[in-house]
Amino acid sequence: MKLPRSVAGWTIAVFGVLALAMGAVGLLWPEAQLRLLGFEVPATRGAGDYTGTFLLASSMASFNMGVYYLLATVTEWRAFYRFTVVFRLVTFTVFSIAVLADIAPDRFFGVAAWEGLGALATAIGLRADTRRGAPADAVR
């Protein structure tokens, strides 16, 4: 894989690798993923508890998202970088509200913070790249 060619590309690559890794953890060791996010892991689950199913789906989505982010890095797809800034800020907002509304445990705010800080890092990277004349939006 080629290394990123821009500051914003590096922020996208880091997020992509981490999304890929966290997706893999959720697929291979779901209990560790739940603990990492601050959720309880009971010894047994009752009938109708689809926590495992939901974790499987969200872990697969995270894994795939990691692949998408890395593909965007390789192609230096700057329109995608800008798109992620907006939607990672939306994610930060939704996850923060979930914690404040007691829908998610306080520890889950770490996920919200990661999204918000990642969005800001990419926005700053995009600005820095523009100032130094980074590659254009064309897919290379």
mmCIF file of C-alpha atoms in Angstrom:
data_model
loop_
_atom_site.group_PDB
_atom_site.id
_atom_site.type_symbol
_atom_site.label_atom_id
_atom_site.label_comp_id
_atom_site.label_asym_id
_atom_site.label_seq_id
_atom_site.Cartn_x
_atom_site.Cartn_y
_atom_site.Cartn_z
ATOM 1 C CA MET A 1 0.000 0.000 0.000
ATOM 2 C CA LYS A 2 1.186 3.482 -0.825
ATOM 3 C CA LEU A 3 1.744 5.948 1.995
ATOM 4 C CA PRO A 4 -0.549 8.990 2.185
ATOM 5 C CA ARG A 5 0.597 12.023 0.198
ATOM 6 C CA SER A 6 -1.029 14.688 2.364
ATOM 7 C CA VAL A 7 -1.649 15.635 5.977
ATOM 8 C CA ALA A 8 -5.378 14.990 5.563
ATOM 9 C CA GLY A 9 -4.532 11.649 3.943
ATOM 10 C CA TRP A 10 -2.606 10.627 7.045
ATOM 11 C CA THR A 11 -5.605 11.418 9.283
ATOM 12 C CA ILE A 12 -7.850 9.333 7.047
ATOM 13 C CA ALA A 13 -5.311 6.485 6.973
ATOM 14 C CA VAL A 14 -5.009 6.394 10.766
ATOM 15 C CA PHE A 15 -8.773 6.276 11.158
ATOM 16 C CA GLY A 16 -9.011 3.607 8.466
ATOM 17 C CA VAL A 17 -6.474 1.351 10.140
ATOM 18 C CA LEU A 18 -8.153 1.759 13.526
ATOM 19 C CA ALA A 19 -11.652 1.169 12.109
ATOM 20 C CA LEU A 20 -10.372 -1.950 10.370
ATOM 21 C CA ALA A 21 -8.674 -3.184 13.559
ATOM 22 C CA MET A 22 -11.641 -2.460 15.820
ATOM 23 C CA GLY A 23 -13.963 -4.166 13.361
ATOM 24 C CA ALA A 24 -11.715 -7.218 13.405
ATOM 25 C CA VAL A 25 -11.673 -7.230 17.225
ATOM 26 C CA GLY A 26 -15.468 -7.099 17.301
ATOM 27 C CA LEU A 27 -15.698 -9.968 14.835
ATOM 28 C CA LEU A 28 -13.064 -12.160 16.493
ATOM 29 C CA TRP A 29 -13.455 -11.254 20.188
ATOM 30 C CA PRO A 30 -16.814 -9.558 20.723
ATOM 31 C CA GLU A 31 -16.608 -9.594 24.531
ATOM 32 C CA ALA A 32 -13.392 -7.558 24.446
ATOM 33 C CA GLN A 33 -15.043 -5.044 22.138
ATOM 34 C CA LEU A 34 -18.010 -4.650 24.483
ATOM 35 C CA ARG A 35 -15.733 -4.177 27.501
ATOM 36 C CA LEU A 36 -13.625 -1.661 25.623
ATOM 37 C CA LEU A 37 -16.760 0.377 24.922
ATOM 38 C CA GLY A 38 -17.875 0.214 28.547
ATOM 39 C CA PHE A 39 -20.733 -2.245 28.127
ATOM 40 C CA GLU A 40 -21.463 -5.080 30.542
ATOM 41 C CA VAL A 41 -20.762 -8.622 29.403
ATOM 42 C CA PRO A 42 -23.106 -10.990 31.260
ATOM 43 C CA ALA A 43 -22.212 -14.660 31.578
ATOM 44 C CA THR A 44 -25.340 -15.603 29.639
ATOM 45 C CA ARG A 45 -27.782 -13.688 27.497
ATOM 46 C CA GLY A 46 -31.529 -14.084 27.637
ATOM 47 C CA ALA A 47 -33.852 -15.047 24.838
ATOM 48 C CA GLY A 48 -34.410 -12.139 22.487
ATOM 49 C CA ASP A 49 -31.069 -10.498 23.340
ATOM 50 C CA TYR A 50 -29.537 -9.668 19.990
ATOM 51 C CA THR A 51 -26.449 -7.906 21.321
ATOM 52 C CA GLY A 52 -24.187 -10.395 19.549
ATOM 53 C CA THR A 53 -26.027 -9.974 16.277
ATOM 54 C CA PHE A 54 -25.859 -6.197 16.492
ATOM 55 C CA LEU A 55 -22.168 -6.313 17.424
ATOM 56 C CA LEU A 56 -21.478 -8.603 14.464
ATOM 57 C CA ALA A 57 -23.210 -6.158 12.105
ATOM 58 C CA SER A 58 -21.533 -3.040 13.522
ATOM 59 C CA SER A 59 -18.118 -4.730 13.597
ATOM 60 C CA MET A 60 -18.463 -5.769 9.970
ATOM 61 C CA ALA A 61 -19.494 -2.190 9.116
ATOM 62 C CA SER A 62 -16.425 -0.859 10.963
ATOM 63 C CA PHE A 63 -14.165 -3.318 9.164
ATOM 64 C CA ASN A 64 -15.612 -2.312 5.789
ATOM 65 C CA MET A 65 -15.390 1.381 6.653
ATOM 66 C CA GLY A 66 -11.711 0.902 7.417
ATOM 67 C CA VAL A 67 -11.226 -0.539 3.956
ATOM 68 C CA TYR A 68 -13.100 2.412 2.396
ATOM 69 C CA TYR A 69 -10.979 4.933 4.275
ATOM 70 C CA LEU A 70 -7.769 3.209 3.224
ATOM 71 C CA LEU A 71 -8.934 3.113 -0.392
ATOM 72 C CA ALA A 72 -9.659 6.854 -0.178
ATOM 73 C CA THR A 73 -6.137 7.367 1.177
ATOM 74 C CA VAL A 74 -4.498 5.420 -1.631
ATOM 75 C CA THR A 75 -6.414 7.407 -4.247
ATOM 76 C CA GLU A 76 -6.057 10.741 -2.370
ATOM 77 C CA TRP A 77 -9.819 11.228 -2.716
ATOM 78 C CA ARG A 78 -10.076 14.650 -1.088
ATOM 79 C CA ALA A 79 -13.827 15.027 -1.657
ATOM 80 C CA PHE A 80 -14.241 11.946 0.543
ATOM 81 C CA TYR A 81 -11.977 13.521 3.168
ATOM 82 C CA ARG A 82 -14.244 16.588 3.297
ATOM 83 C CA PHE A 83 -17.344 14.394 3.439
ATOM 84 C CA THR A 84 -15.955 12.529 6.458
ATOM 85 C CA VAL A 85 -15.386 15.752 8.380
ATOM 86 C CA VAL A 86 -19.090 16.590 8.248
ATOM 87 C CA PHE A 87 -20.365 13.125 9.054
ATOM 88 C CA ARG A 88 -17.842 12.434 11.791
ATOM 89 C CA LEU A 89 -19.049 15.642 13.468
ATOM 90 C CA VAL A 90 -22.621 14.337 13.124
ATOM 91 C CA THR A 91 -21.486 11.057 14.681
ATOM 92 C CA PHE A 92 -19.793 12.959 17.522
ATOM 93 C CA THR A 93 -23.063 14.789 18.180
ATOM 94 C CA VAL A 94 -25.278 11.697 18.107
ATOM 95 C CA PHE A 95 -22.935 9.648 20.322
ATOM 96 C CA SER A 96 -22.543 12.524 22.794
ATOM 97 C CA ILE A 97 -26.313 12.887 23.039
ATOM 98 C CA ALA A 98 -26.601 9.127 23.632
ATOM 99 C CA VAL A 99 -24.259 9.405 26.626
ATOM 100 C CA LEU A 100 -25.944 12.556 27.986
ATOM 101 C CA ALA A 101 -29.384 10.936 27.630
ATOM 102 C CA ASP A 102 -28.186 7.802 29.493
ATOM 103 C CA ILE A 103 -28.716 5.653 26.418
ATOM 104 C CA ALA A 104 -25.014 4.712 26.406
ATOM 105 C CA PRO A 105 -22.518 4.408 29.284
ATOM 106 C CA ASP A 106 -20.247 7.367 30.081
ATOM 107 C CA ARG A 107 -17.241 5.485 28.722
ATOM 108 C CA PHE A 108 -18.901 5.543 25.298
ATOM 109 C CA PHE A 109 -18.145 9.264 25.182
ATOM 110 C CA GLY A 110 -14.603 8.186 24.248
ATOM 111 C CA VAL A 111 -16.008 6.993 20.913
ATOM 112 C CA ALA A 112 -17.725 10.355 20.438
ATOM 113 C CA ALA A 113 -14.514 12.207 21.291
ATOM 114 C CA TRP A 114 -12.534 10.051 18.855
ATOM 115 C CA GLU A 115 -14.971 10.959 16.079
ATOM 116 C CA GLY A 116 -14.946 14.665 16.908
ATOM 117 C CA LEU A 117 -11.180 14.901 17.236
ATOM 118 C CA GLY A 118 -10.725 12.881 14.051
ATOM 119 C CA ALA A 119 -13.018 15.254 12.172
ATOM 120 C CA LEU A 120 -11.107 18.270 13.462
ATOM 121 C CA ALA A 121 -7.750 16.684 12.608
ATOM 122 C CA THR A 122 -8.883 15.985 9.051
ATOM 123 C CA ALA A 123 -10.309 19.515 8.692
ATOM 124 C CA ILE A 124 -7.021 20.998 9.895
ATOM 125 C CA GLY A 125 -5.120 18.647 7.571
ATOM 126 C CA LEU A 126 -7.242 19.706 4.603
ATOM 127 C CA ARG A 127 -6.587 23.355 5.393
ATOM 128 C CA ALA A 128 -2.843 22.767 5.773
ATOM 129 C CA ASP A 129 -2.752 20.813 2.519
ATOM 130 C CA THR A 130 -4.558 23.603 0.673
ATOM 131 C CA ARG A 131 -2.021 26.129 1.929
ATOM 132 C CA ARG A 132 0.897 24.034 0.748
ATOM 133 C CA GLY A 133 -0.688 23.012 -2.579
ATOM 134 C CA ALA A 134 -1.537 19.351 -1.927
ATOM 135 C CA PRO A 135 -2.775 17.059 -4.723
ATOM 136 C CA ALA A 136 -6.001 18.067 -6.438
ATOM 137 C CA ASP A 137 -9.304 16.205 -6.085
ATOM 138 C CA ALA A 138 -8.600 14.030 -9.111
ATOM 139 C CA VAL A 139 -8.323 10.345 -8.294
ATOM 140 C CA ARG A 140 -4.834 9.228 -9.205
#
